[in-house]
Amino acid sequence: NKGTVGMSIGIITKSYLFYLNDVVAVYGMYRSISKGPIYIGQSTTLKDRLTQHFIYKNLSIVTGQNGYSFNPSYIRAFTGRRI
């Protein structure tokens, strides 16, 4: 069953992640819902991946290990879709 698995406008919190399904999905993160995504990702465990981004903040895209990064505190919208 493909379809939207999550959508949030506002700061992503632990309580939001608690209700999110752990599914195979693609996802986008936005600073403003009216603009394009600043990050697009794919994961086999969406809930775990977003927890890494927003709670633990230990992925290379957050730490800048690859020479570029984004600050999860600025993310104001998220959307995900099963694949």
GROMACS .gro file of N, CA, C and O in nm:
model
  332
    1ASN      N    1   0.084  -0.117   0.000
    1ASN     CA    2   0.000   0.000   0.000
    1ASN      C    3   0.089   0.124   0.000
    1ASN      O    4   0.144   0.162   0.102
    2LYS      N    5   0.103   0.185  -0.115
    2LYS     CA    6   0.186   0.304  -0.127
    2LYS      C    7   0.101   0.426  -0.094
    2LYS      O    8  -0.018   0.428  -0.114
    3GLY      N    9   0.164   0.528  -0.045
    3GLY     CA   10   0.095   0.651  -0.010
    3GLY      C   11   0.176   0.731   0.088
    3GLY      O   12   0.285   0.692   0.128
    4THR      N   13   0.122   0.843   0.128
    4THR     CA   14   0.190   0.929   0.223
    4THR      C   15   0.202   0.859   0.357
    4THR      O   16   0.105   0.805   0.407
    5VAL      N   17   0.322   0.858   0.413
    5VAL     CA   18   0.344   0.793   0.542
    5VAL      C   19   0.364   0.895   0.653
    5VAL      O   20   0.361   0.862   0.769
    6GLY      N   21   0.384   1.017   0.617
    6GLY     CA   22   0.402   1.119   0.720
    6GLY      C   23   0.409   1.257   0.659
    6GLY      O   24   0.454   1.273   0.548
    7MET      N   25   0.357   1.352   0.732
    7MET     CA   26   0.368   1.490   0.690
    7MET      C   27   0.359   1.574   0.815
    7MET      O   28   0.274   1.551   0.900
    8SER      N   29   0.449   1.667   0.829
    8SER     CA   30   0.450   1.752   0.947
    8SER      C   31   0.487   1.892   0.904
    8SER      O   32   0.574   1.911   0.821
    9ILE      N   33   0.418   1.988   0.960
    9ILE     CA   34   0.456   2.127   0.941
    9ILE      C   35   0.484   2.181   1.080
    9ILE      O   36   0.400   2.174   1.168
   10GLY      N   37   0.603   2.231   1.101
   10GLY     CA   38   0.648   2.273   1.233
   10GLY      C   39   0.772   2.193   1.269
   10GLY      O   40   0.823   2.116   1.190
   11ILE      N   41   0.819   2.210   1.389
   11ILE     CA   42   0.941   2.142   1.432
   11ILE      C   43   0.911   1.994   1.455
   11ILE      O   44   0.812   1.959   1.517
   12ILE      N   45   0.998   1.907   1.403
   12ILE     CA   46   0.983   1.763   1.421
   12ILE      C   47   1.021   1.729   1.566
   12ILE      O   48   1.129   1.765   1.612
   13THR      N   49   0.933   1.659   1.636
   13THR     CA   50   0.956   1.627   1.777
   13THR      C   51   0.956   1.477   1.798
   13THR      O   52   0.912   1.400   1.713
   14LYS      N   53   1.001   1.434   1.916
   14LYS     CA   54   0.998   1.293   1.952
   14LYS      C   55   0.855   1.239   1.949
   14LYS      O   56   0.832   1.128   1.907
   15SER      N   57   0.760   1.320   1.995
   15SER     CA   58   0.621   1.273   1.998
   15SER      C   59   0.568   1.250   1.856
   15SER      O   60   0.492   1.156   1.833
   16TYR      N   61   0.608   1.331   1.759
   16TYR     CA   62   0.567   1.308   1.621
   16TYR      C   63   0.629   1.178   1.570
   16TYR      O   64   0.562   1.096   1.509
   17LEU      N   65   0.757   1.158   1.596
   17LEU     CA   66   0.826   1.038   1.548
   17LEU      C   67   0.768   0.911   1.610
   17LEU      O   68   0.768   0.806   1.547
   18PHE      N   69   0.717   0.920   1.732
   18PHE     CA   70   0.658   0.805   1.800
   18PHE      C   71   0.543   0.745   1.718
   18PHE      O   72   0.527   0.624   1.711
   19TYR      N   73   0.465   0.828   1.653
   19TYR     CA   74   0.349   0.781   1.578
   19TYR      C   75   0.378   0.749   1.432
   19TYR      O   76   0.292   0.701   1.360
   20LEU      N   77   0.499   0.774   1.388
   20LEU     CA   78   0.537   0.749   1.249
   20LEU      C   79   0.568   0.602   1.227
   20LEU      O   80   0.626   0.536   1.312
   21ASN      N   81   0.526   0.548   1.115
   21ASN     CA   82   0.554   0.408   1.083
   21ASN      C   83   0.699   0.391   1.036
   21ASN      O   84   0.756   0.480   0.974
   22ASP      N   85   0.756   0.275   1.064
   22ASP     CA   86   0.892   0.244   1.019
   22ASP      C   87   0.881   0.165   0.889
   22ASP      O   88   0.869   0.043   0.890
   23VAL      N   89   0.877   0.235   0.778
   23VAL     CA   90   0.855   0.174   0.647
   23VAL      C   91   0.964   0.215   0.550
   23VAL      O   92   1.041   0.307   0.576
   24VAL      N   93   0.969   0.147   0.436
   24VAL     CA   94   1.057   0.186   0.326
   24VAL      C   95   0.994   0.308   0.260
   24VAL      O   96   0.878   0.303   0.220
   25ALA      N   97   1.070   0.417   0.251
   25ALA     CA   98   1.010   0.539   0.198
   25ALA      C   99   1.117   0.636   0.147
   25ALA      O  100   1.235   0.624   0.181
   26VAL      N  101   1.073   0.730   0.066
   26VAL     CA  102   1.152   0.846   0.031
   26VAL      C  103   1.093   0.962   0.110
   26VAL      O  104   0.975   0.961   0.144
   27TYR      N  105   1.177   1.061   0.141
   27TYR     CA  106   1.128   1.171   0.222
   27TYR      C  107   1.197   1.300   0.182
   27TYR      O  108   1.307   1.299   0.127
   28GLY      N  109   1.132   1.409   0.209
   28GLY     CA  110   1.187   1.541   0.181
   28GLY      C  111   1.177   1.628   0.305
   28GLY      O  112   1.083   1.614   0.383
   29MET      N  113   1.275   1.714   0.322
   29MET     CA  114   1.274   1.809   0.433
   29MET      C  115   1.279   1.950   0.377
   29MET      O  116   1.353   1.978   0.282
   30TYR      N  117   1.200   2.037   0.436
   30TYR     CA  118   1.182   2.172   0.384
   30TYR      C  119   1.205   2.276   0.493
   30TYR      O  120   1.165   2.256   0.607
   31ARG      N  121   1.266   2.386   0.454
   31ARG     CA  122   1.275   2.499   0.547
   31ARG      C  123   1.146   2.579   0.541
   31ARG      O  124   1.100   2.634   0.640
   32SER      N  125   1.087   2.584   0.424
   32SER     CA  126   0.959   2.652   0.405
   32SER      C  127   0.876   2.565   0.311
   32SER      O  128   0.927   2.517   0.210
   33ILE      N  129   0.752   2.544   0.345
   33ILE     CA  130   0.666   2.459   0.263
   33ILE      C  131   0.643   2.518   0.124
   33ILE      O  132   0.614   2.447   0.029
   34SER      N  133   0.662   2.648   0.110
   34SER     CA  134   0.639   2.712  -0.019
   34SER      C  135   0.760   2.703  -0.112
   34SER      O  136   0.752   2.740  -0.227
   35LYS      N  137   0.873   2.652  -0.062
   35LYS     CA  138   0.993   2.638  -0.144
   35LYS      C  139   1.025   2.491  -0.163
   35LYS      O  140   0.967   2.404  -0.100
   36GLY      N  141   1.120   2.461  -0.248
   36GLY     CA  142   1.160   2.323  -0.274
   36GLY      C  143   1.231   2.262  -0.154
   36GLY      O  144   1.273   2.332  -0.062
   37PRO      N  145   1.248   2.130  -0.156
   37PRO     CA  146   1.313   2.063  -0.044
   37PRO      C  147   1.461   2.099  -0.035
   37PRO      O  148   1.527   2.122  -0.136
   38ILE      N  149   1.513   2.102   0.087
   38ILE     CA  150   1.657   2.125   0.104
   38ILE      C  151   1.730   1.992   0.118
   38ILE      O  152   1.852   1.987   0.108
   39TYR      N  153   1.655   1.885   0.140
   39TYR     CA  154   1.715   1.753   0.151
   39TYR      C  155   1.612   1.649   0.111
   39TYR      O  156   1.497   1.657   0.152
   40ILE      N  157   1.655   1.553   0.030
   40ILE     CA  158   1.570   1.440  -0.006
   40ILE      C  159   1.647   1.315   0.028
   40ILE      O  160   1.766   1.303  -0.003
   41GLY      N  161   1.581   1.222   0.095
   41GLY     CA  162   1.647   1.098   0.134
   41GLY      C  163   1.561   0.977   0.106
   41GLY      O  164   1.444   0.989   0.070
   42GLN      N  165   1.620   0.862   0.126
   42GLN     CA  166   1.552   0.734   0.107
   42GLN      C  167   1.596   0.645   0.221
   42GLN      O  168   1.711   0.646   0.261
   43SER      N  169   1.503   0.567   0.274
   43SER     CA  170   1.538   0.481   0.387
   43SER      C  171   1.453   0.355   0.388
   43SER      O  172   1.337   0.358   0.347
   44THR      N  173   1.511   0.248   0.437
   44THR     CA  174   1.435   0.124   0.455
   44THR      C  175   1.365   0.124   0.590
   44THR      O  176   1.278   0.042   0.615
   45THR      N  177   1.405   0.215   0.678
   45THR     CA  178   1.343   0.229   0.810
   45THR      C  179   1.324   0.378   0.838
   45THR      O  180   1.406   0.442   0.903
   46LEU      N  181   1.214   0.434   0.788
   46LEU     CA  182   1.192   0.579   0.791
   46LEU      C  183   1.195   0.636   0.933
   46LEU      O  184   1.260   0.737   0.958
   47LYS      N  185   1.128   0.571   1.025
   47LYS     CA  186   1.123   0.623   1.163
   47LYS      C  187   1.264   0.629   1.223
   47LYS      O  188   1.302   0.729   1.284
   48ASP      N  189   1.343   0.524   1.203
   48ASP     CA  190   1.480   0.524   1.255
   48ASP      C  191   1.564   0.633   1.191
   48ASP      O  192   1.643   0.700   1.257
   49ARG      N  193   1.550   0.650   1.059
   49ARG     CA  194   1.631   0.750   0.989
   49ARG      C  195   1.597   0.891   1.037
   49ARG      O  196   1.686   0.973   1.063
   50LEU      N  197   1.470   0.921   1.053
   50LEU     CA  198   1.432   1.055   1.099
   50LEU      C  199   1.473   1.077   1.244
   50LEU      O  200   1.510   1.188   1.283
   51THR      N  201   1.471   0.972   1.324
   51THR     CA  202   1.520   0.983   1.462
   51THR      C  203   1.669   1.018   1.462
   51THR      O  204   1.714   1.102   1.540
   52GLN      N  205   1.745   0.958   1.371
   52GLN     CA  206   1.887   0.992   1.359
   52GLN      C  207   1.906   1.137   1.319
   52GLN      O  208   1.994   1.206   1.370
   53HIS      N  209   1.822   1.186   1.226
   53HIS     CA  210   1.832   1.325   1.180
   53HIS      C  211   1.797   1.424   1.291
   53HIS      O  212   1.869   1.521   1.313
   54PHE      N  213   1.685   1.402   1.357
   54PHE     CA  214   1.628   1.505   1.444
   54PHE      C  215   1.654   1.486   1.593
   54PHE      O  216   1.654   1.583   1.667
   55ILE      N  217   1.675   1.365   1.639
   55ILE     CA  218   1.696   1.343   1.782
   55ILE      C  219   1.843   1.323   1.813
   55ILE      O  220   1.902   1.395   1.893
   56TYR      N  221   1.906   1.225   1.748
   56TYR     CA  222   2.047   1.197   1.774
   56TYR      C  223   2.142   1.289   1.699
   56TYR      O  224   2.253   1.313   1.742
   57LYS      N  225   2.097   1.338   1.582
   57LYS     CA  226   2.175   1.430   1.499
   57LYS      C  227   2.315   1.376   1.470
   57LYS      O  228   2.415   1.446   1.481
   58ASN      N  229   2.321   1.247   1.433
   58ASN     CA  230   2.451   1.183   1.413
   58ASN      C  231   2.478   1.138   1.270
   58ASN      O  232   2.572   1.065   1.247
   59LEU      N  233   2.398   1.179   1.175
   59LEU     CA  234   2.424   1.143   1.035
   59LEU      C  235   2.523   1.241   0.973
   59LEU      O  236   2.533   1.355   1.014
   60SER      N  237   2.593   1.197   0.870
   60SER     CA  238   2.695   1.282   0.808
   60SER      C  239   2.635   1.411   0.752
   60SER      O  240   2.702   1.514   0.752
   61ILE      N  241   2.510   1.409   0.706
   61ILE     CA  242   2.448   1.531   0.652
   61ILE      C  243   2.428   1.634   0.763
   61ILE      O  244   2.428   1.754   0.739
   62VAL      N  245   2.413   1.590   0.886
   62VAL     CA  246   2.395   1.681   0.999
   62VAL      C  247   2.530   1.725   1.056
   62VAL      O  248   2.548   1.841   1.091
   63THR      N  249   2.625   1.634   1.062
   63THR     CA  250   2.755   1.666   1.122
   63THR      C  251   2.849   1.740   1.028
   63THR      O  252   2.948   1.796   1.071
   64GLY      N  253   2.820   1.738   0.897
   64GLY     CA  254   2.906   1.804   0.800
   64GLY      C  255   3.026   1.722   0.760
   64GLY      O  256   3.120   1.772   0.699
   65GLN      N  257   3.024   1.596   0.791
   65GLN     CA  258   3.136   1.507   0.762
   65GLN      C  259   3.171   1.501   0.613
   65GLN      O  260   3.285   1.478   0.576
   66ASN      N  261   3.074   1.523   0.527
   66ASN     CA  262   3.097   1.518   0.382
   66ASN      C  263   3.130   1.654   0.321
   66ASN      O  264   3.136   1.667   0.201
   67GLY      N  265   3.146   1.754   0.404
   67GLY     CA  266   3.179   1.887   0.352
   67GLY      C  267   3.058   1.977   0.335
   67GLY      O  268   3.071   2.093   0.299
   68TYR      N  269   2.940   1.927   0.358
   68TYR     CA  270   2.818   2.008   0.354
   68TYR      C  271   2.724   1.953   0.460
   68TYR      O  272   2.736   1.841   0.505
   69SER      N  273   2.632   2.037   0.504
   69SER     CA  274   2.541   1.993   0.609
   69SER      C  275   2.418   2.083   0.614
   69SER      O  276   2.413   2.187   0.549
   70PHE      N  277   2.320   2.041   0.692
   70PHE     CA  278   2.208   2.128   0.725
   70PHE      C  279   2.180   2.115   0.873
   70PHE      O  280   2.213   2.015   0.936
   71ASN      N  281   2.122   2.218   0.928
   71ASN     CA  282   2.088   2.219   1.070
   71ASN      C  283   1.942   2.175   1.085
   71ASN      O  284   1.853   2.245   1.039
   72PRO      N  285   1.915   2.059   1.149
   72PRO     CA  286   1.778   2.011   1.161
   72PRO      C  287   1.685   2.108   1.234
   72PRO      O  288   1.564   2.102   1.217
   73SER      N  289   1.741   2.200   1.310
   73SER     CA  290   1.658   2.297   1.382
   73SER      C  291   1.583   2.390   1.287
   73SER      O  292   1.483   2.450   1.325
   74TYR      N  293   1.633   2.403   1.165
   74TYR     CA  294   1.569   2.492   1.068
   74TYR      C  295   1.462   2.422   0.984
   74TYR      O  296   1.394   2.485   0.906
   75ILE      N  297   1.450   2.291   0.997
   75ILE     CA  298   1.351   2.218   0.919
   75ILE      C  299   1.212   2.249   0.974
   75ILE      O  300   1.186   2.233   1.092
   76ARG      N  301   1.123   2.294   0.888
   76ARG     CA  302   0.989   2.331   0.930
   76ARG      C  303   0.881   2.244   0.866
   76ARG      O  304   0.764   2.258   0.898
   77ALA      N  305   0.920   2.155   0.776
   77ALA     CA  306   0.822   2.067   0.714
   77ALA      C  307   0.891   1.940   0.667
   77ALA      O  308   1.008   1.940   0.632
   78PHE      N  309   0.815   1.832   0.670
   78PHE     CA  310   0.863   1.702   0.629
   78PHE      C  311   0.750   1.630   0.558
   78PHE      O  312   0.634   1.644   0.592
   79THR      N  313   0.782   1.555   0.456
   79THR     CA  314   0.685   1.469   0.392
   79THR      C  315   0.753   1.339   0.352
   79THR      O  316   0.871   1.339   0.317
   80GLY      N  317   0.682   1.231   0.360
   80GLY     CA  318   0.737   1.101   0.323
   80GLY      C  319   0.636   1.020   0.243
   80GLY      O  320   0.515   1.039   0.257
   81ARG      N  321   0.686   0.932   0.157
   81ARG     CA  322   0.599   0.849   0.074
   81ARG      C  323   0.658   0.711   0.063
   81ARG      O  324   0.778   0.694   0.039
   82ARG      N  325   0.575   0.607   0.084
   82ARG     CA  326   0.621   0.469   0.072
   82ARG      C  327   0.670   0.440  -0.069
   82ARG      O  328   0.616   0.493  -0.166
   83ILE      N  329   0.771   0.353  -0.079
   83ILE     CA  330   0.816   0.309  -0.211
   83ILE      C  331   0.811   0.158  -0.217
   83ILE      O  332   0.799   0.091  -0.118
   0.00000   0.00000   0.00000
